Short mmCIF file of C-alpha atoms in Angstrom, two decimals:
data_model
loop_
_atom_site.label_atom_id
_atom_site.label_comp_id
_atom_site.label_asym_id
_atom_site.label_seq_id
_atom_site.Cartn_x
_atom_site.Cartn_y
_atom_site.Cartn_z
CA MET A 1 -9.44 -67.88 30.31
CA ALA A 2 -10.45 -70.00 27.27
CA ILE A 3 -7.60 -71.22 25.09
CA THR A 4 -7.72 -72.15 21.40
CA GLN A 5 -4.08 -73.03 20.90
CA ILE A 6 -1.25 -74.41 23.03
CA ARG A 7 2.17 -73.94 21.42
CA PRO A 8 4.38 -76.40 23.23
CA PRO A 9 7.85 -76.33 22.05
CA LEU A 10 9.82 -73.15 22.75
CA THR A 11 12.61 -75.31 21.40
CA ASP A 12 14.49 -74.47 18.23
CA THR A 13 16.42 -75.96 15.32
CA ARG A 14 19.31 -73.67 14.26
CA LYS A 15 18.94 -72.58 10.61
CA TYR A 16 21.77 -72.76 8.17
CA LEU A 17 22.38 -71.38 4.75
CA LYS A 18 20.51 -73.41 2.19
CA THR A 19 22.47 -75.13 -0.55
CA GLU A 20 19.74 -75.24 -3.17
CA THR A 21 21.21 -72.18 -4.86
CA VAL A 22 24.57 -73.98 -5.19
CA ASN A 23 22.91 -77.03 -6.65
CA ASP A 24 20.94 -74.95 -9.18
CA LEU A 25 24.03 -73.11 -10.33
CA CYS A 26 25.98 -76.32 -10.73
CA HIS A 27 23.30 -78.21 -12.75
CA CYS A 28 23.48 -78.65 -16.54
CA SER A 29 20.24 -79.01 -18.46
CA SER A 30 19.37 -78.07 -22.06
CA VAL A 31 22.60 -76.42 -23.24
CA THR A 32 25.53 -78.43 -24.52
CA LYS A 33 27.61 -80.16 -21.88
CA LEU A 34 30.82 -78.39 -22.83
CA ASN A 35 29.37 -74.88 -22.77
CA CYS A 36 27.39 -75.70 -19.67
CA HIS A 37 30.48 -76.87 -17.78
CA LEU A 38 32.53 -73.85 -18.88
CA THR A 39 29.83 -71.37 -17.90
CA MET A 40 28.49 -73.09 -14.77
CA SER A 41 31.91 -73.83 -13.26
CA VAL A 42 32.46 -70.08 -12.67
CA HIS A 43 29.04 -69.71 -11.04
CA CYS A 44 29.54 -72.89 -9.09
CA ILE A 45 32.89 -71.73 -7.65
CA LEU A 46 31.37 -68.36 -6.72
CA ALA A 47 28.40 -70.04 -5.06
CA LEU A 48 30.53 -72.39 -3.10
CA LEU A 49 32.77 -69.49 -2.01
CA ILE A 50 29.78 -67.63 -0.68
CA LEU A 51 28.69 -70.75 1.18
CA VAL A 52 32.02 -71.22 2.81
CA LEU A 53 32.30 -67.60 3.86
CA THR A 54 28.83 -67.66 5.35
CA LEU A 55 29.13 -70.82 7.42
CA ASP A 56 30.88 -68.96 10.19
CA ASP A 57 27.85 -66.81 10.66
CA GLN A 58 25.13 -69.49 10.84
CA VAL A 59 23.25 -67.79 13.60
CA TYR A 60 21.03 -64.85 12.82
CA SER A 61 22.34 -61.72 14.51
CA GLY A 62 19.29 -59.97 15.95
CA LYS A 63 17.67 -59.08 19.27
CA ILE A 64 14.86 -60.78 21.02
CA THR A 65 11.74 -58.56 20.89
CA GLY A 66 11.84 -56.19 23.79
CA GLY A 67 15.10 -57.61 25.14
CA HIS A 68 18.79 -56.77 25.13
CA GLU A 69 22.13 -58.57 25.16
CA ALA A 70 23.06 -59.70 28.63
CA VAL A 71 26.34 -58.49 30.17
CA PRO A 72 28.76 -61.23 29.26
CA HIS A 73 28.87 -63.96 31.88
CA SER A 74 26.48 -62.11 34.19
CA ARG A 75 24.28 -65.19 34.12
CA PRO A 76 26.86 -67.93 35.05
CA TYR A 77 24.09 -70.50 35.64
CA MET A 78 22.90 -70.47 32.12
CA VAL A 79 23.22 -73.59 29.94
CA LEU A 80 22.85 -73.98 26.24
CA LEU A 81 21.51 -77.48 25.68
CA GLU A 82 22.41 -79.22 22.38
CA ARG A 83 19.91 -81.97 21.74
CA ASN A 84 20.71 -84.81 19.29
CA MET A 85 17.41 -86.10 17.98
CA SER A 86 16.74 -89.62 16.78
CA ASP A 87 16.34 -88.35 13.21
CA GLY A 88 19.89 -87.06 13.24
CA LYS A 89 18.89 -83.37 13.57
CA LYS A 90 20.27 -81.12 16.26
CA LYS A 91 17.93 -78.87 18.18
CA TYR A 92 18.44 -76.52 21.12
CA CYS A 93 16.97 -75.68 24.51
CA GLY A 94 18.03 -73.66 27.47
CA GLY A 95 18.81 -74.92 30.97
CA PHE A 96 20.43 -73.90 34.27
CA LEU A 97 23.07 -75.39 36.55
CA LEU A 98 21.87 -76.66 39.89
CA ASN A 99 25.16 -78.11 41.20
CA GLU A 100 28.30 -79.67 39.77
CA ASP A 101 26.36 -82.81 38.74
CA PHE A 102 22.92 -81.67 37.60
CA VAL A 103 21.30 -79.29 35.11
CA MET A 104 17.64 -78.48 34.99
CA THR A 105 15.51 -77.92 31.84
CA ALA A 106 12.06 -78.62 30.48
CA ALA A 107 10.66 -82.13 30.06
CA HIS A 108 9.61 -81.45 26.53
CA CYS A 109 13.23 -80.92 25.64
CA GLN A 110 13.86 -84.69 25.68
CA ALA A 111 16.16 -86.10 23.03
CA LYS A 112 18.30 -89.12 22.07
CA SER A 113 21.43 -87.53 23.65
CA TYR A 114 22.55 -84.23 24.91
CA ILE A 115 25.61 -81.93 25.28
CA VAL A 116 25.54 -79.28 27.95
CA VAL A 117 27.47 -76.06 27.24
CA LEU A 118 28.55 -74.09 30.30
CA GLY A 119 30.16 -70.73 30.53
CA LEU A 120 28.91 -69.54 27.11
CA HIS A 121 27.99 -65.97 26.08
CA SER A 122 28.61 -65.80 22.34
CA VAL A 123 28.28 -68.86 20.14
CA HIS A 124 31.17 -67.45 18.05
CA SER A 125 33.59 -67.49 21.01
CA SER A 126 33.57 -70.74 23.01
CA LYS A 127 37.18 -70.94 24.21
CA GLU A 128 36.33 -70.74 27.93
CA THR A 129 33.24 -72.99 27.75
CA GLN A 130 32.72 -76.46 29.21
CA ARG A 131 31.03 -79.02 27.01
CA ILE A 132 29.79 -81.99 29.00
CA SER A 133 27.73 -84.94 27.82
CA VAL A 134 24.69 -86.21 29.79
CA GLU A 135 24.85 -89.52 31.54
CA GLU A 136 21.09 -89.78 32.22
CA ALA A 137 17.93 -87.73 31.82
CA PHE A 138 15.18 -87.61 34.41
CA PRO A 139 12.00 -86.19 33.08
CA HIS A 140 9.24 -85.70 35.58
CA GLU A 141 7.27 -89.01 35.65
CA GLN A 142 3.95 -87.10 35.64
CA PHE A 143 4.81 -84.82 32.76
CA ASN A 144 1.81 -84.31 30.54
CA PRO A 145 2.90 -83.63 26.89
CA ILE A 146 -0.58 -82.20 26.09
CA SER A 147 -1.16 -79.79 29.01
CA PHE A 148 2.59 -79.46 29.82
CA VAL A 149 1.95 -79.93 33.51
CA ASN A 150 5.19 -80.93 35.32
CA ASP A 151 7.30 -79.80 32.36
CA VAL A 152 10.62 -80.19 34.17
CA MET A 153 13.63 -82.48 33.72
CA LEU A 154 16.97 -83.13 35.45
CA LEU A 155 20.09 -84.00 33.48
CA LYS A 156 22.91 -85.87 35.25
CA LEU A 157 26.27 -84.88 33.82
CA THR A 158 28.86 -87.46 32.93
CA THR A 159 31.64 -85.35 34.54
CA LYS A 160 31.40 -82.64 37.21
CA ALA A 161 31.02 -79.08 36.16
CA LYS A 162 34.07 -76.91 37.20
CA PHE A 163 32.91 -73.80 38.96
CA ASN A 164 34.62 -70.52 38.09
CA GLU A 165 33.60 -66.84 37.44
CA ASN A 166 31.65 -67.93 34.34
CA VAL A 167 30.17 -71.16 35.66
CA LYS A 168 28.12 -71.14 38.88
CA PRO A 169 24.92 -72.76 40.06
CA ILE A 170 21.69 -70.90 40.84
CA PRO A 171 19.65 -71.47 44.00
CA LEU A 172 16.01 -72.54 43.74
CA ALA A 173 13.03 -70.74 45.26
CA SER A 174 12.02 -72.54 48.42
CA ARG A 175 8.27 -72.26 48.42
CA ASP A 176 5.31 -70.47 46.89
CA ASN A 177 3.74 -68.18 49.58
CA GLY A 178 0.74 -67.21 47.41
CA THR A 179 2.21 -63.91 46.14
CA LEU A 180 3.70 -63.41 42.69
CA PRO A 181 7.46 -63.04 42.54
CA LYS A 182 8.70 -59.60 41.50
CA SER A 183 11.39 -58.32 39.16
CA CYS A 184 11.70 -61.44 36.99
CA ILE A 185 14.31 -61.93 34.26
CA LEU A 186 14.47 -64.44 31.36
CA SER A 187 17.59 -65.17 29.41
CA GLY A 188 18.51 -67.45 26.53
CA TRP A 189 19.86 -67.88 23.00
CA GLY A 190 16.35 -68.46 21.49
CA ARG A 191 14.65 -67.11 18.45
CA THR A 192 15.09 -63.27 18.22
CA ASP A 193 12.13 -62.49 16.06
CA LYS A 194 8.67 -64.07 15.61
CA ASN A 195 9.14 -63.87 11.83
CA ASN A 196 12.26 -66.01 11.60
CA ASN A 197 13.69 -69.22 13.16
CA TYR A 198 17.25 -68.04 13.82
CA MET A 199 18.80 -68.20 17.24
CA SER A 200 20.63 -65.29 18.83
CA PRO A 201 24.45 -65.47 18.62
CA THR A 202 24.71 -63.96 22.08
CA LEU A 203 22.85 -64.49 25.32
CA MET A 204 19.87 -62.18 25.47
CA GLU A 205 17.76 -61.23 28.47
CA ILE A 206 14.33 -59.61 29.09
CA SER A 207 12.28 -58.47 32.08
CA VAL A 208 8.82 -59.87 32.49
CA THR A 209 5.99 -59.11 34.83
CA LEU A 210 3.96 -62.11 36.08
CA ILE A 211 0.19 -61.96 35.78
CA ASP A 212 -2.46 -62.92 38.35
CA ASP A 213 -2.95 -66.64 38.74
CA LYS A 214 -6.60 -66.45 37.67
CA LYS A 215 -5.38 -65.46 34.22
CA CYS A 216 -3.09 -68.48 34.06
CA ALA A 217 -4.71 -71.61 32.60
CA ILE A 218 -3.18 -74.14 34.84
CA GLU A 219 -2.41 -73.53 38.51
CA ASN A 220 1.11 -74.96 38.66
CA PHE A 221 2.46 -72.35 36.18
CA TYR A 222 3.55 -68.83 36.58
CA CYS A 223 2.52 -66.74 33.60
CA SER A 224 3.45 -63.58 31.84
CA GLN A 225 1.63 -61.99 28.90
CA GLY A 226 2.56 -59.55 26.16
CA ASP A 227 4.28 -59.05 22.91
CA THR A 228 7.66 -59.73 24.50
CA GLY A 229 8.75 -63.04 26.19
CA PRO A 230 10.58 -66.27 25.66
CA ALA A 231 10.91 -67.60 22.09
CA GLU A 232 11.76 -70.84 20.37
CA GLY A 233 15.07 -72.15 21.75
CA ASP A 234 14.43 -70.63 25.17
CA SER A 235 12.56 -73.67 26.59
CA GLY A 236 14.09 -75.01 29.78
CA GLY A 237 15.72 -71.75 30.85
CA PRO A 238 15.13 -70.30 34.27
CA LEU A 239 12.57 -67.70 35.37
CA VAL A 240 14.83 -65.73 37.80
CA CYS A 241 13.14 -63.36 40.29
CA GLU A 242 13.74 -61.13 43.26
CA ASP A 243 16.88 -62.30 45.08
CA GLY A 244 18.36 -64.15 42.10
CA LYS A 245 16.63 -67.46 42.69
CA ALA A 246 15.07 -69.71 39.98
CA PHE A 247 11.26 -69.64 40.43
CA GLY A 248 10.22 -71.30 37.12
CA VAL A 249 11.23 -73.23 34.03
CA VAL A 250 10.33 -71.82 30.61
CA SER A 251 7.68 -74.22 29.28
CA SER A 252 5.13 -73.19 26.63
CA ALA A 253 2.87 -70.48 25.27
CA VAL A 254 -0.86 -70.18 24.76
CA THR A 255 -3.03 -68.01 22.58
CA PRO A 256 -6.16 -66.64 24.29
CA HIS A 257 -9.46 -67.54 22.66
CA SER A 258 -10.26 -63.83 22.41
CA GLY A 259 -7.00 -63.08 20.77
CA GLY A 260 -4.58 -60.52 22.15
CA PRO A 261 -1.08 -61.01 23.36
CA ASP A 262 0.28 -64.55 24.02
CA ILE A 263 0.48 -66.00 27.52
CA TYR A 264 3.82 -67.49 28.34
CA ARG A 265 4.02 -70.22 30.97
CA TYR A 266 6.73 -71.28 33.41
CA SER A 267 6.62 -74.46 35.51
CA LYS A 268 6.66 -73.52 39.13
CA ILE A 269 9.82 -74.66 40.81
CA PRO A 270 8.45 -74.64 44.32
CA ASP A 271 5.77 -77.17 43.26
CA SER A 272 8.53 -79.47 42.07
CA ARG A 273 11.06 -79.16 44.90
CA ASN A 274 10.24 -82.44 46.49
CA TRP A 275 10.60 -84.25 43.14
CA ILE A 276 13.85 -82.37 42.37
CA PHE A 277 15.59 -83.26 45.49
CA SER A 278 14.33 -86.92 45.38
CA GLU A 279 15.94 -87.32 41.98
CA ARG A 280 19.24 -85.69 43.09
#
């Protein structure tokens, strides 16, 4: 199928309340300084109060299109990956726990440094979570940032993850037997609506049906198509199918030349198994 656009990053930057309103209310211009400060101080205090009260709700509360909130901690392998970028910004990806030492994510989620958050359901309640820094990142050496072939990466944790009811690894699919996996689930904290850039405050999940390989642009991807699917911030999360194994890694999306629903692509884990185990 011809493609006119590849939309690589299903990564996301969490949006915060803008402070331009506060700056505008606190700025004196043509009126006299005394009257300005007396009048503006009231507005300034009110604006700052609104800002403080809103900071605890920095994540847009919505639902991923066609999805629903996951049962809390029903996906104990899920990872929220905090990415500290070289420009000082913080961005987010998904990921999943392979064992006590390694997390898997997408290669296009590379950053200057990382924090792995385990055992998370709601971003507003993180008491039982484990926050672990990353010792070293291992993006696939043949990752192509244009086609997104081999869009997989391993992250070695600085300290071992502690397994419990909320933190458990997920097994990997062993091989691709030529038939498409059935009953696939995606989960993540990514963008909840195509019209905004806010992440979900709780873990969301959605069922997807994989399409025939001939409709998939590159052979080492699984693909799904439709108006529902992964969104920004979901990159690196697992495509979990059938018996609860990870079959793919959320990678990118493409827009068909003829229009129509987007095609979502997932790097095939069976194709990367030799590389995965050589790095571990």
